[in-house]
mmCIF file of C-alpha atoms in Angstrom:
data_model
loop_
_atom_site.group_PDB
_atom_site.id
_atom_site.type_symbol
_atom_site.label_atom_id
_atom_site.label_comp_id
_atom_site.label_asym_id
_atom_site.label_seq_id
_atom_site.Cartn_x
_atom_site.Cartn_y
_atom_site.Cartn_z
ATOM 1 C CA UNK A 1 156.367 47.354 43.351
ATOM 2 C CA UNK A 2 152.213 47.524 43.805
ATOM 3 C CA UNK A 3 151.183 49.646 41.269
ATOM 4 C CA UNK A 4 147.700 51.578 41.918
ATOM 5 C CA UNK A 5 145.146 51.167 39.061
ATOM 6 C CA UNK A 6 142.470 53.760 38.536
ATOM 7 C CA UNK A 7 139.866 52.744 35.599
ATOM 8 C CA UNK A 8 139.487 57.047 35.872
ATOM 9 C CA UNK A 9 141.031 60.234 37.977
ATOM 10 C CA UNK A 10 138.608 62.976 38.090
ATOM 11 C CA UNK A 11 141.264 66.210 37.976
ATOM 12 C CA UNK A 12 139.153 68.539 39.684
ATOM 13 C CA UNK A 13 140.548 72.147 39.136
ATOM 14 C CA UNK A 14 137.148 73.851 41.490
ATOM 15 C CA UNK A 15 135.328 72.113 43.625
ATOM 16 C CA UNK A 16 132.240 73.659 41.461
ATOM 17 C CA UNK A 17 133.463 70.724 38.822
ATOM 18 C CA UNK A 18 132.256 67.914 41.164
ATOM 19 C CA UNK A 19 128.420 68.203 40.546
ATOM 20 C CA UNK A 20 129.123 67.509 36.526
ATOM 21 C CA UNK A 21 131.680 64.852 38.006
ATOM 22 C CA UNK A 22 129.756 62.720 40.945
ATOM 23 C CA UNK A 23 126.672 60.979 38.917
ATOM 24 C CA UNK A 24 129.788 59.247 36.954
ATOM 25 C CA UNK A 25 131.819 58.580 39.583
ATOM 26 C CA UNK A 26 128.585 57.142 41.084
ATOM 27 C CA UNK A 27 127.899 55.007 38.143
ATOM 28 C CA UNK A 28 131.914 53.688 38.265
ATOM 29 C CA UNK A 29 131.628 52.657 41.862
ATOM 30 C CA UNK A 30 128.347 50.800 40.875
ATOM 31 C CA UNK A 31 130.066 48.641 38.399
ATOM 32 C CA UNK A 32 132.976 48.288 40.345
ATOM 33 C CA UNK A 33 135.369 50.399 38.484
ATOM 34 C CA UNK A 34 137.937 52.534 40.586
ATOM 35 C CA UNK A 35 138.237 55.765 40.470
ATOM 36 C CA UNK A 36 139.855 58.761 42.156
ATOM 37 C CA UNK A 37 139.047 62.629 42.849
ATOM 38 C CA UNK A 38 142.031 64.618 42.153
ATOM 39 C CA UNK A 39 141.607 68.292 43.839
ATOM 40 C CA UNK A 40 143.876 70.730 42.690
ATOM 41 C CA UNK A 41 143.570 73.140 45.699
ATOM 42 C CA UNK A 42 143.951 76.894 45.911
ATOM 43 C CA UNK A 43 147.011 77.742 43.561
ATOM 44 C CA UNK A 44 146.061 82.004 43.230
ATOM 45 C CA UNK A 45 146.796 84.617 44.998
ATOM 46 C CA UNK A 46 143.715 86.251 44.047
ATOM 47 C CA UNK A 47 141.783 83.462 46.394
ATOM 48 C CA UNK A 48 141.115 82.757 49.407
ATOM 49 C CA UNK A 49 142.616 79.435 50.757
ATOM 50 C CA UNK A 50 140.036 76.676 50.778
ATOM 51 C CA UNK A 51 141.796 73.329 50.632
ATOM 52 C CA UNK A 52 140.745 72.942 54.381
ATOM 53 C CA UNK A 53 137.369 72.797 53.627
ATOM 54 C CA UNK A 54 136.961 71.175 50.308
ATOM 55 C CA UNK A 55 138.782 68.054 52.194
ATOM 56 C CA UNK A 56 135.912 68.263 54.954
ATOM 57 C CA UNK A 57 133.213 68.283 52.479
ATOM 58 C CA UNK A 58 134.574 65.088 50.338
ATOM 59 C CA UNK A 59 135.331 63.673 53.509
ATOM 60 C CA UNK A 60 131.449 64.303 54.843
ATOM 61 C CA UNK A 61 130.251 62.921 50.971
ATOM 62 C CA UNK A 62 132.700 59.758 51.538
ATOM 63 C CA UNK A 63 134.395 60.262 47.988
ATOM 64 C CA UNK A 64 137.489 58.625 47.222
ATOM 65 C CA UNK A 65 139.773 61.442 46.769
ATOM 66 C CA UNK A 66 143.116 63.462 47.202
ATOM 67 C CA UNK A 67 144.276 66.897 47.332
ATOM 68 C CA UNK A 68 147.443 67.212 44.380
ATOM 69 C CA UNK A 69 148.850 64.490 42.216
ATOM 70 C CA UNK A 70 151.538 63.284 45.138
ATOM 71 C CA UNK A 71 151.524 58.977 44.876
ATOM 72 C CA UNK A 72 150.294 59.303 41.223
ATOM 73 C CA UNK A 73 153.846 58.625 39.244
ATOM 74 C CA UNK A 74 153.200 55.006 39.037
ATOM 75 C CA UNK A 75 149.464 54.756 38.813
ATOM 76 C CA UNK A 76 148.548 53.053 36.200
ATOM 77 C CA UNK A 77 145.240 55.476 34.985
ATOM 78 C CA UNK A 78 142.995 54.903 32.327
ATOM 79 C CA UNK A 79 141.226 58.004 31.836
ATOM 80 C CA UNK A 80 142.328 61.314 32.966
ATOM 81 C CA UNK A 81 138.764 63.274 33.382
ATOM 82 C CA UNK A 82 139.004 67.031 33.358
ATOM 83 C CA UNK A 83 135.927 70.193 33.275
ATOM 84 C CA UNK A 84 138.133 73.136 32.839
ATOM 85 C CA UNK A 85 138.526 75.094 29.107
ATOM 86 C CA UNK A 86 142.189 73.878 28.901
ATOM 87 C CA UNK A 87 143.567 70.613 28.239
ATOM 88 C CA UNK A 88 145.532 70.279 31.802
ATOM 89 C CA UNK A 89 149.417 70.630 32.129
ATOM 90 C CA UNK A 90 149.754 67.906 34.784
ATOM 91 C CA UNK A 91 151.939 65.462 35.568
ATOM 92 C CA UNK A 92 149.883 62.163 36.082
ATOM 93 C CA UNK A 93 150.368 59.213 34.122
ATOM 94 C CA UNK A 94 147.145 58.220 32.038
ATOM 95 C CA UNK A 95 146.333 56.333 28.753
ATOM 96 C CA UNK A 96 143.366 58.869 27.375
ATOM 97 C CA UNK A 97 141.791 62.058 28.209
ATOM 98 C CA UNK A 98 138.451 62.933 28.841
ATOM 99 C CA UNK A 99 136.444 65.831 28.706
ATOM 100 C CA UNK A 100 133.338 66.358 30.823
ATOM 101 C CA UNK A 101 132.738 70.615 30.841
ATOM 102 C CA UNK A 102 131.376 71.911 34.610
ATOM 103 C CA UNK A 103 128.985 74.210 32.237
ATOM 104 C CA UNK A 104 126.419 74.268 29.243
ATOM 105 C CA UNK A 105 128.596 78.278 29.331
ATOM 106 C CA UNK A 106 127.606 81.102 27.216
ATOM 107 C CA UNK A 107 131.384 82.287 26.682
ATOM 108 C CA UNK A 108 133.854 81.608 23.952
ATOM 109 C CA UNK A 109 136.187 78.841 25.229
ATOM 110 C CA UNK A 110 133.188 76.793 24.886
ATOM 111 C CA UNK A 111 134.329 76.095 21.007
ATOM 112 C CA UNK A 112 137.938 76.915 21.542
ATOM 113 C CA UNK A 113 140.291 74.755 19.478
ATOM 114 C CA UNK A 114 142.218 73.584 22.757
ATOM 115 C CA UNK A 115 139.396 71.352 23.823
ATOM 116 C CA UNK A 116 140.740 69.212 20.879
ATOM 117 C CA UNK A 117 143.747 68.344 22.685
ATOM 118 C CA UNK A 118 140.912 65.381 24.767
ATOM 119 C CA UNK A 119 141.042 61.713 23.364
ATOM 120 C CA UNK A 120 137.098 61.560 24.249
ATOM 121 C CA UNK A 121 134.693 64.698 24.222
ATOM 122 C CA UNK A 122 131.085 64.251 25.882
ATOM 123 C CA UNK A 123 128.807 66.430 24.172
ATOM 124 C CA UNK A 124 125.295 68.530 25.289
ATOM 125 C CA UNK A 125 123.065 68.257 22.535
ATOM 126 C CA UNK A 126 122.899 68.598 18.667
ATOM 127 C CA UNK A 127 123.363 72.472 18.505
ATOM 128 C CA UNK A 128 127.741 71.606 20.140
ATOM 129 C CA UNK A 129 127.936 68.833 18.473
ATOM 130 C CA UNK A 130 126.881 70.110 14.812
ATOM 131 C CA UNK A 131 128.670 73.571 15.387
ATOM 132 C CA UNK A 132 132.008 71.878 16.692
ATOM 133 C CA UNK A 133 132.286 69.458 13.864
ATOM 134 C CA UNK A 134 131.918 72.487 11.444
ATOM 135 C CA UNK A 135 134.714 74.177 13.106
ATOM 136 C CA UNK A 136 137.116 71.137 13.359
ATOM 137 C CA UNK A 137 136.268 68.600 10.698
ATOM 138 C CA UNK A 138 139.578 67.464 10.747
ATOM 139 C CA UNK A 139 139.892 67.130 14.599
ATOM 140 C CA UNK A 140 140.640 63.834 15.909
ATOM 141 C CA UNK A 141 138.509 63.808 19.351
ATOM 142 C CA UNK A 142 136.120 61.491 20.015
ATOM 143 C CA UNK A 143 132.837 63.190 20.248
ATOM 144 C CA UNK A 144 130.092 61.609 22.001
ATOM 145 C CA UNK A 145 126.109 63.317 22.642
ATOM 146 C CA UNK A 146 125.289 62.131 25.595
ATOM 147 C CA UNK A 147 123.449 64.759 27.419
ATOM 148 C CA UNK A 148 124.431 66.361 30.735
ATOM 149 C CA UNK A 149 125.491 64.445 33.516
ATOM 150 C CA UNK A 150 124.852 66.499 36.103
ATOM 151 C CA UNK A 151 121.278 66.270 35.632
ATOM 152 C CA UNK A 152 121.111 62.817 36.904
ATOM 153 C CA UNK A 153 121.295 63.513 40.436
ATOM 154 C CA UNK A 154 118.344 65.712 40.589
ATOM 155 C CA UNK A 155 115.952 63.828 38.723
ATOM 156 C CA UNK A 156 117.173 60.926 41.153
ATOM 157 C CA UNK A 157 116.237 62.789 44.068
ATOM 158 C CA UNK A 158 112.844 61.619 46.101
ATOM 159 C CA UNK A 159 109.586 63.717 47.362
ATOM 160 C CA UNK A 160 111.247 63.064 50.880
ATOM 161 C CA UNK A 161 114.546 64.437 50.269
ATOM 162 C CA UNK A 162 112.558 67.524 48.974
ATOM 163 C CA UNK A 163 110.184 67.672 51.673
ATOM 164 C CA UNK A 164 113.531 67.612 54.424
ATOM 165 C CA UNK A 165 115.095 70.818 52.368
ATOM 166 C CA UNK A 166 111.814 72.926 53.424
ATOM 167 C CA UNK A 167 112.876 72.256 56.750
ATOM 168 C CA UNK A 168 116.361 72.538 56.762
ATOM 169 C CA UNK A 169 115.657 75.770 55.516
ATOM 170 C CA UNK A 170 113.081 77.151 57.372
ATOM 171 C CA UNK A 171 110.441 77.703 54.234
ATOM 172 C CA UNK A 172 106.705 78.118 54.016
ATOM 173 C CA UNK A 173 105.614 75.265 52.278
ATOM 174 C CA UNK A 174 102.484 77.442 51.214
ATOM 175 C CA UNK A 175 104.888 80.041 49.289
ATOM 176 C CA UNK A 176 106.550 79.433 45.786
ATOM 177 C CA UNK A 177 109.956 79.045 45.953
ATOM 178 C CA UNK A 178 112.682 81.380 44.005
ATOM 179 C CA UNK A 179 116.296 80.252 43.095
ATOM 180 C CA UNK A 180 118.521 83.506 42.299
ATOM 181 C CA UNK A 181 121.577 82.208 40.911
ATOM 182 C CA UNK A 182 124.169 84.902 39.869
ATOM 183 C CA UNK A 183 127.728 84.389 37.804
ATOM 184 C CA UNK A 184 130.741 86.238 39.056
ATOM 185 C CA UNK A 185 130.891 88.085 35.809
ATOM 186 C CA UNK A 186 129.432 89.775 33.829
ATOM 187 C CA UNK A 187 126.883 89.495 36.458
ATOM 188 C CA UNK A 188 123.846 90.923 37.694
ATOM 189 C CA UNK A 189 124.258 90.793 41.511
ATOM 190 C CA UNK A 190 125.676 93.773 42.243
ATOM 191 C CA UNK A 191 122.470 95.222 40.553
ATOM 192 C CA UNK A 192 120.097 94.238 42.200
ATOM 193 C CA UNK A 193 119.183 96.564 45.317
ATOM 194 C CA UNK A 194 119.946 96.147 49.192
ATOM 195 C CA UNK A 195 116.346 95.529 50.158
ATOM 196 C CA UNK A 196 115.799 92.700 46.823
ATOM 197 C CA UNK A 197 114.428 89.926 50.116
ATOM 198 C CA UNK A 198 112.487 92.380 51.384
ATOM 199 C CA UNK A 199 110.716 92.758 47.892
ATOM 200 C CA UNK A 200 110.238 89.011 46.736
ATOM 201 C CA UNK A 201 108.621 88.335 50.992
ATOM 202 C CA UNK A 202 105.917 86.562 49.417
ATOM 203 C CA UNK A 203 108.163 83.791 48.255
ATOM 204 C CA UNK A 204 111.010 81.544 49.966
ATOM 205 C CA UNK A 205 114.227 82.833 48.700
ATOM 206 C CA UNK A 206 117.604 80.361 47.845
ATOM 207 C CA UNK A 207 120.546 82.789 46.977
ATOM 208 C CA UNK A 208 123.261 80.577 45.002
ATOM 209 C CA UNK A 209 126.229 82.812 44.145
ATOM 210 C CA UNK A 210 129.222 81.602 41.899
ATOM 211 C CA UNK A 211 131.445 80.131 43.990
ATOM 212 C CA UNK A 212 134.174 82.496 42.632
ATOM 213 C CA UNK A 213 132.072 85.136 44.492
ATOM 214 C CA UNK A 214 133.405 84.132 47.706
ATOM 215 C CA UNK A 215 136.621 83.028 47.095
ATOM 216 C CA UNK A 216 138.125 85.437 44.519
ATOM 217 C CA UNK A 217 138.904 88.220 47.268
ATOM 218 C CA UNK A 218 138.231 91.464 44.620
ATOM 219 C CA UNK A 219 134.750 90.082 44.826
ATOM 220 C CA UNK A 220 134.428 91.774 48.567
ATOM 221 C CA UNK A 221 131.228 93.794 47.227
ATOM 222 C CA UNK A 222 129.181 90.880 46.054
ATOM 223 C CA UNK A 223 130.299 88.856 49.523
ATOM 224 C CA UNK A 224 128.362 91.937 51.613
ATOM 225 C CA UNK A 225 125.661 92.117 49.573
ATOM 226 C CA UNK A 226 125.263 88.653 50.273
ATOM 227 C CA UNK A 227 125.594 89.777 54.114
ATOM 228 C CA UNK A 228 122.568 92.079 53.776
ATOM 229 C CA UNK A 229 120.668 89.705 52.048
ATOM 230 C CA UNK A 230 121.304 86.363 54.384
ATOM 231 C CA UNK A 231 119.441 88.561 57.786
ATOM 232 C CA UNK A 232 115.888 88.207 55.228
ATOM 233 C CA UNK A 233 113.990 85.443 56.996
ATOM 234 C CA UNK A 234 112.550 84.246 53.956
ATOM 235 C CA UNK A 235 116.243 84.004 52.714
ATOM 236 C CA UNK A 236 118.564 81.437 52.204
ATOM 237 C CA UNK A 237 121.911 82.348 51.197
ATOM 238 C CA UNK A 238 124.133 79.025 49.908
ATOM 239 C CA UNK A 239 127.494 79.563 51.794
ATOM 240 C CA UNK A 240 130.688 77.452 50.250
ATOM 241 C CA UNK A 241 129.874 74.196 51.561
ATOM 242 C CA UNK A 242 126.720 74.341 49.137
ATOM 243 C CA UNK A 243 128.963 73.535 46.217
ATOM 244 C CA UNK A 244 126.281 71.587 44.327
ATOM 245 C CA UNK A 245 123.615 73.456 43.340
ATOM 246 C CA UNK A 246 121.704 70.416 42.151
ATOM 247 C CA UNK A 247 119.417 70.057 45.312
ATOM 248 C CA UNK A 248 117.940 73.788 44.886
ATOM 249 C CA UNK A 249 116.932 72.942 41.123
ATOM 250 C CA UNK A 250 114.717 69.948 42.958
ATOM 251 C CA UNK A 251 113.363 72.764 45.256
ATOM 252 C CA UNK A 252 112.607 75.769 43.372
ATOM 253 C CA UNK A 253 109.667 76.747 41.395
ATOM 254 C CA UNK A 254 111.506 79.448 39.239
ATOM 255 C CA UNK A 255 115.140 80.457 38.624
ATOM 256 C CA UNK A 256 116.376 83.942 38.371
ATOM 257 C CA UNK A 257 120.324 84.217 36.681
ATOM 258 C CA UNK A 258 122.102 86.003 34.047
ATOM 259 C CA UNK A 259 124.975 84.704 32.076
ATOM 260 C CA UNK A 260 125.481 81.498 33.901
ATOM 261 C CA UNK A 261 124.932 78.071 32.130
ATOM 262 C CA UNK A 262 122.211 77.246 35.227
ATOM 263 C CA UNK A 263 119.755 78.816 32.805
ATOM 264 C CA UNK A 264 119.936 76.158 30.222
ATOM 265 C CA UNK A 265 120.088 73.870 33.256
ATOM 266 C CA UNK A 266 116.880 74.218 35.227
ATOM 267 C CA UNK A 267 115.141 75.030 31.937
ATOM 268 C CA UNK A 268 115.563 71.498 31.089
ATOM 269 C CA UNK A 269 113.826 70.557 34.082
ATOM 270 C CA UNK A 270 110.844 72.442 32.318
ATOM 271 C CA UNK A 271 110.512 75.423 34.990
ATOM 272 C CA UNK A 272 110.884 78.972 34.129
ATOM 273 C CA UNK A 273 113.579 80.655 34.289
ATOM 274 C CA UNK A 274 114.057 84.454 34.124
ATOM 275 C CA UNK A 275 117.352 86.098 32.424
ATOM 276 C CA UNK A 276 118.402 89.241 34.426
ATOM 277 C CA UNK A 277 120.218 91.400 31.416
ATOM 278 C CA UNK A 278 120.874 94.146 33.674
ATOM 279 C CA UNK A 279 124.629 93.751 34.350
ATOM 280 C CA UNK A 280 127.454 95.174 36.233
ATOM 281 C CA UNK A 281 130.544 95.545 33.991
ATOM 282 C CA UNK A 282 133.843 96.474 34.785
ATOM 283 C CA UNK A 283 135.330 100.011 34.051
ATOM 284 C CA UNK A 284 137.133 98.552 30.955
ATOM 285 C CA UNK A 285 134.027 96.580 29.562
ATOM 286 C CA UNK A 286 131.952 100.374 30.157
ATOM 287 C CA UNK A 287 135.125 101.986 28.164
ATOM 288 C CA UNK A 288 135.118 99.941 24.906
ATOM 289 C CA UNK A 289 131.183 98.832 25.130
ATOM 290 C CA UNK A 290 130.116 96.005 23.811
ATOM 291 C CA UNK A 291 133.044 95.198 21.202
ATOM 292 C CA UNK A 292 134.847 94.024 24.108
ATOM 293 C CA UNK A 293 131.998 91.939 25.800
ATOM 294 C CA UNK A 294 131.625 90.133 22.802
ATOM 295 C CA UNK A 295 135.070 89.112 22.594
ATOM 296 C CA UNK A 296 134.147 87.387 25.973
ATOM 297 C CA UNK A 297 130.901 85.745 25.159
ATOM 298 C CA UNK A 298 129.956 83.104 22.108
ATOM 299 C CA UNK A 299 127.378 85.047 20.022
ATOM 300 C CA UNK A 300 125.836 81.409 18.621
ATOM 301 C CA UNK A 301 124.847 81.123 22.251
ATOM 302 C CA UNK A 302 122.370 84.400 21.627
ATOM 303 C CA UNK A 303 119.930 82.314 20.202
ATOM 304 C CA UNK A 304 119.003 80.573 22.935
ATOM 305 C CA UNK A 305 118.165 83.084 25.350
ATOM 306 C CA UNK A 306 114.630 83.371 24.265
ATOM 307 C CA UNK A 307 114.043 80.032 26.693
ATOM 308 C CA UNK A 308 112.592 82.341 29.530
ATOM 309 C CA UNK A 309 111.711 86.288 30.045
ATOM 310 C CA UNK A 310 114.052 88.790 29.600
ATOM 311 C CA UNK A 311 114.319 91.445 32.328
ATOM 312 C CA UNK A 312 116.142 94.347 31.162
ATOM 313 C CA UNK A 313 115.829 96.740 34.607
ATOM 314 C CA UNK A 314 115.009 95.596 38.016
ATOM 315 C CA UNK A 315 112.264 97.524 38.106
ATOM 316 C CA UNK A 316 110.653 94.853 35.559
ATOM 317 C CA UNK A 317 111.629 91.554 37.587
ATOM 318 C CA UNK A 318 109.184 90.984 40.241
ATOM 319 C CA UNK A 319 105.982 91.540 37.283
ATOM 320 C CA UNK A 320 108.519 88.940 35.483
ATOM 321 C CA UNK A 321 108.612 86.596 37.920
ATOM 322 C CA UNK A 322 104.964 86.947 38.939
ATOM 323 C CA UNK A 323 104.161 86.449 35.254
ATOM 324 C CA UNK A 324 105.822 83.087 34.587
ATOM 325 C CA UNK A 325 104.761 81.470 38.222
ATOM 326 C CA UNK A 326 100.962 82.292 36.719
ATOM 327 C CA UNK A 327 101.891 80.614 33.403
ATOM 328 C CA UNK A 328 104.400 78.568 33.549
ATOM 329 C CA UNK A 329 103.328 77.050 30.156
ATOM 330 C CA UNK A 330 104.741 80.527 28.410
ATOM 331 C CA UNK A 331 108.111 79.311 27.496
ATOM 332 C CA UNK A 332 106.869 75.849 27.827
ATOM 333 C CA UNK A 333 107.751 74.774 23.696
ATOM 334 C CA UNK A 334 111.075 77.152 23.517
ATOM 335 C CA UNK A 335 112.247 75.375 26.526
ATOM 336 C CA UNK A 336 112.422 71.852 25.252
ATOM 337 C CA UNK A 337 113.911 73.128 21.836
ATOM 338 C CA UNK A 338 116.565 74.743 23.839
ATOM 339 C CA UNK A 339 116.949 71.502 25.867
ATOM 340 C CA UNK A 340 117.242 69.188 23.068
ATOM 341 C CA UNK A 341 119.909 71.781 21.052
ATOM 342 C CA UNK A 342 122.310 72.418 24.314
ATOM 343 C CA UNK A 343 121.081 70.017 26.853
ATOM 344 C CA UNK A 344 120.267 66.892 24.727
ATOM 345 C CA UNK A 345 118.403 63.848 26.255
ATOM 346 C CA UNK A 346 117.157 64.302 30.399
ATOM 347 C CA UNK A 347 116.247 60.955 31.239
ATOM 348 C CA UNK A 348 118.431 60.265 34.417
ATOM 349 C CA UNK A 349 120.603 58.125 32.665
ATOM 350 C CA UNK A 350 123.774 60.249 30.722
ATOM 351 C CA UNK A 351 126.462 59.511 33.193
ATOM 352 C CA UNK A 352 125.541 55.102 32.522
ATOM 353 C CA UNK A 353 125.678 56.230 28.594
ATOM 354 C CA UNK A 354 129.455 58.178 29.552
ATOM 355 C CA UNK A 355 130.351 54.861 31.674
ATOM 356 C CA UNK A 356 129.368 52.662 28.742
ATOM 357 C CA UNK A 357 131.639 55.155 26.372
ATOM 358 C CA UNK A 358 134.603 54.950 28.794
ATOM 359 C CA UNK A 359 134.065 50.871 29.167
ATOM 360 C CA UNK A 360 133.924 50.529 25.303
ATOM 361 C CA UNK A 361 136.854 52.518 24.505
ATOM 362 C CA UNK A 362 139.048 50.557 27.028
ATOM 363 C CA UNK A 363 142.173 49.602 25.994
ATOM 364 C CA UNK A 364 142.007 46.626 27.792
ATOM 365 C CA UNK A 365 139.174 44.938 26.201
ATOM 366 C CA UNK A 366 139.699 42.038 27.814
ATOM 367 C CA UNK A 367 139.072 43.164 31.252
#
């Protein structure tokens, strides 16, 4: 019997995984090494059924994948690679498991003890790497700081491929660009008003929701705010075939967020960023205060939001944003000490330093 062999399967539990994913799988295909994209597909009734469409858009990128483990029994499969917060409960044959996370993440399953279950842990930064061998010294992952992979892609990207976006997109190349890049929760989108476009005209708008915003259905209010906002002409509002949110870091001059890990992201890119603090929280969350939020979110995380303005009321963002386009250069110092604690090293190259890992802990070293 031909037996299939995969050097790595990249179990993909959201198609939001990939970006953190596709500089490695990149970097296998250029040495020759094969791997395989493992979707898992929509398995909740709380979402809307995308399997359709995630198919069309790996079939549009040319990746080598598969939606579900069907024909994976008698693979033989190095390296299982997973981004979720749990060690996966799937039946596919592998030797070792890997752990690339989709997020730098400002919640508590960032440090949570099941991430030992991996054979291999890639690791942003000193700040992780110090805080999770204080927590585990006896755990027996592999932990390797490496920096963050998803990086790679947009430092790779040229002044044309720019240049093409301003088009696609219908922007003034004469106005400074703003990304606004929302979590699902505890967010700030549902915040900000009806007429936020109409406000920020002066600039070229990219709206990049979570993708749980549109496919979690009890997120119907964020999905027509989203509505209201996408009939701005200086507005562009990333729909669910704009997975990747890489390209818009490449584009924008300043990103606007909350509690998403995009913060950390773009900040590494030295650009400002502004942290919207003004959240919507559920009925339970407003009940028991902040004792419950903090049960959600890591408090060692706190000390890194000082990387960009804080903007406690709406009212405040616009003079926030204005502020930071004029000086750019205000966070300019916090912003690389963030980088280096929770990012680590941004040279274009951390996905060839996690294929050198992968190649090096082989159990074939004879290959």
């Amino acid at each position: 019997m031909n037996v299939t062999k995969y050097f790595a399967v990249f179990y993909t539990e959201q198609i939001y995984f990939l970006p953190q994913f596709l500089p490695v799988a990149k970097e296998m295909k250029r040495r020759g090494l094969p791997y395989l994209i493992v979707l898992k597909g929509t398995t909740s009734r709380d979402m809307f059924d995308q399997n359709e469409r995630i198919i069309k858009i790996c079939e549009d990128k040319n990746l080598s994948f598969q939606l579900g483990i069907n024909g994976l029994d008698n693979a033989s499969i190095e390296y299982l690679i997973c981004g979720g917060d749990e060690h996966p409960d799937v039946n596919i044959p592998y030797k070792k498991s890997v752990l690339i996370v989709h997020g730098i993440g400002t919640k508590r399953s960032a440090f949570a003890e099941e991430k030992n279950k991996f054979d291999i842990r890639f690791i942003e930064g000193d700040f992780r790497l110090r805080k999770l061998k204080e927590l585990y010294p006896d755990a027996k992952t592999i932990l390797e700081n490496v920096g963050f992979s998803k990086l790679d892609d947009v430092l790779a990207m040229s002044n044309e491929e720019v240049d093409k976006m301003y088009e696609t997109y219908g922007f003034d190349r004469c106005k400074k660009t703003l990304l606004y890049a929302p979590t699902f929760y505890p967010s700030s989108l549902e915040r900000m008003p009806n007429n936020f476009p109409e406000q920020f005209k002066d600039y070229n708008l990219i709206i990049k929701p979570h993708f749980f915003s549109y496919i979690r259905k009890k997120y119907k209010r964020q999905r027509r705010k989203l509505d209201i906002w996408a009939k701005y002409k200086n507005v562009y509002v990333a729909g669910f075939d704009d997975f990747n949110i890489v390209p818009f870091y490449a584009l924008a001059d300043l990103l606007i967020s909350d509690e998403s890990s995009v913060v950390f992201e773009f900040a590494a890119l030295d650009k400002p960023v502004i942290l919207n603090r003004f959240l919507k929280l559920r009925l339970t969350y407003r009940l028991f205060g902040q004792r419950k939020l903090r049960k959600r979110m890591e408090p060692a995380m706190d000390q890194f939001r000082d990387l960009g303005e804080n903007i406690w009321h709406y009212k405040d963002l616009k003079k926030g944003v204005e502020k930071e386009l004029a000086s750019p250069e205000n966070f300019k110092q916090r912003r690389a000490e963030c980088t280096h604690e929770i990012i680590g090293l941004v040279d274009g190259k951390v996905s060839v330093r996690m294929v050198d890992v992968l190649e090096k802990n082989h159990s074939d070293k004879t290959k």
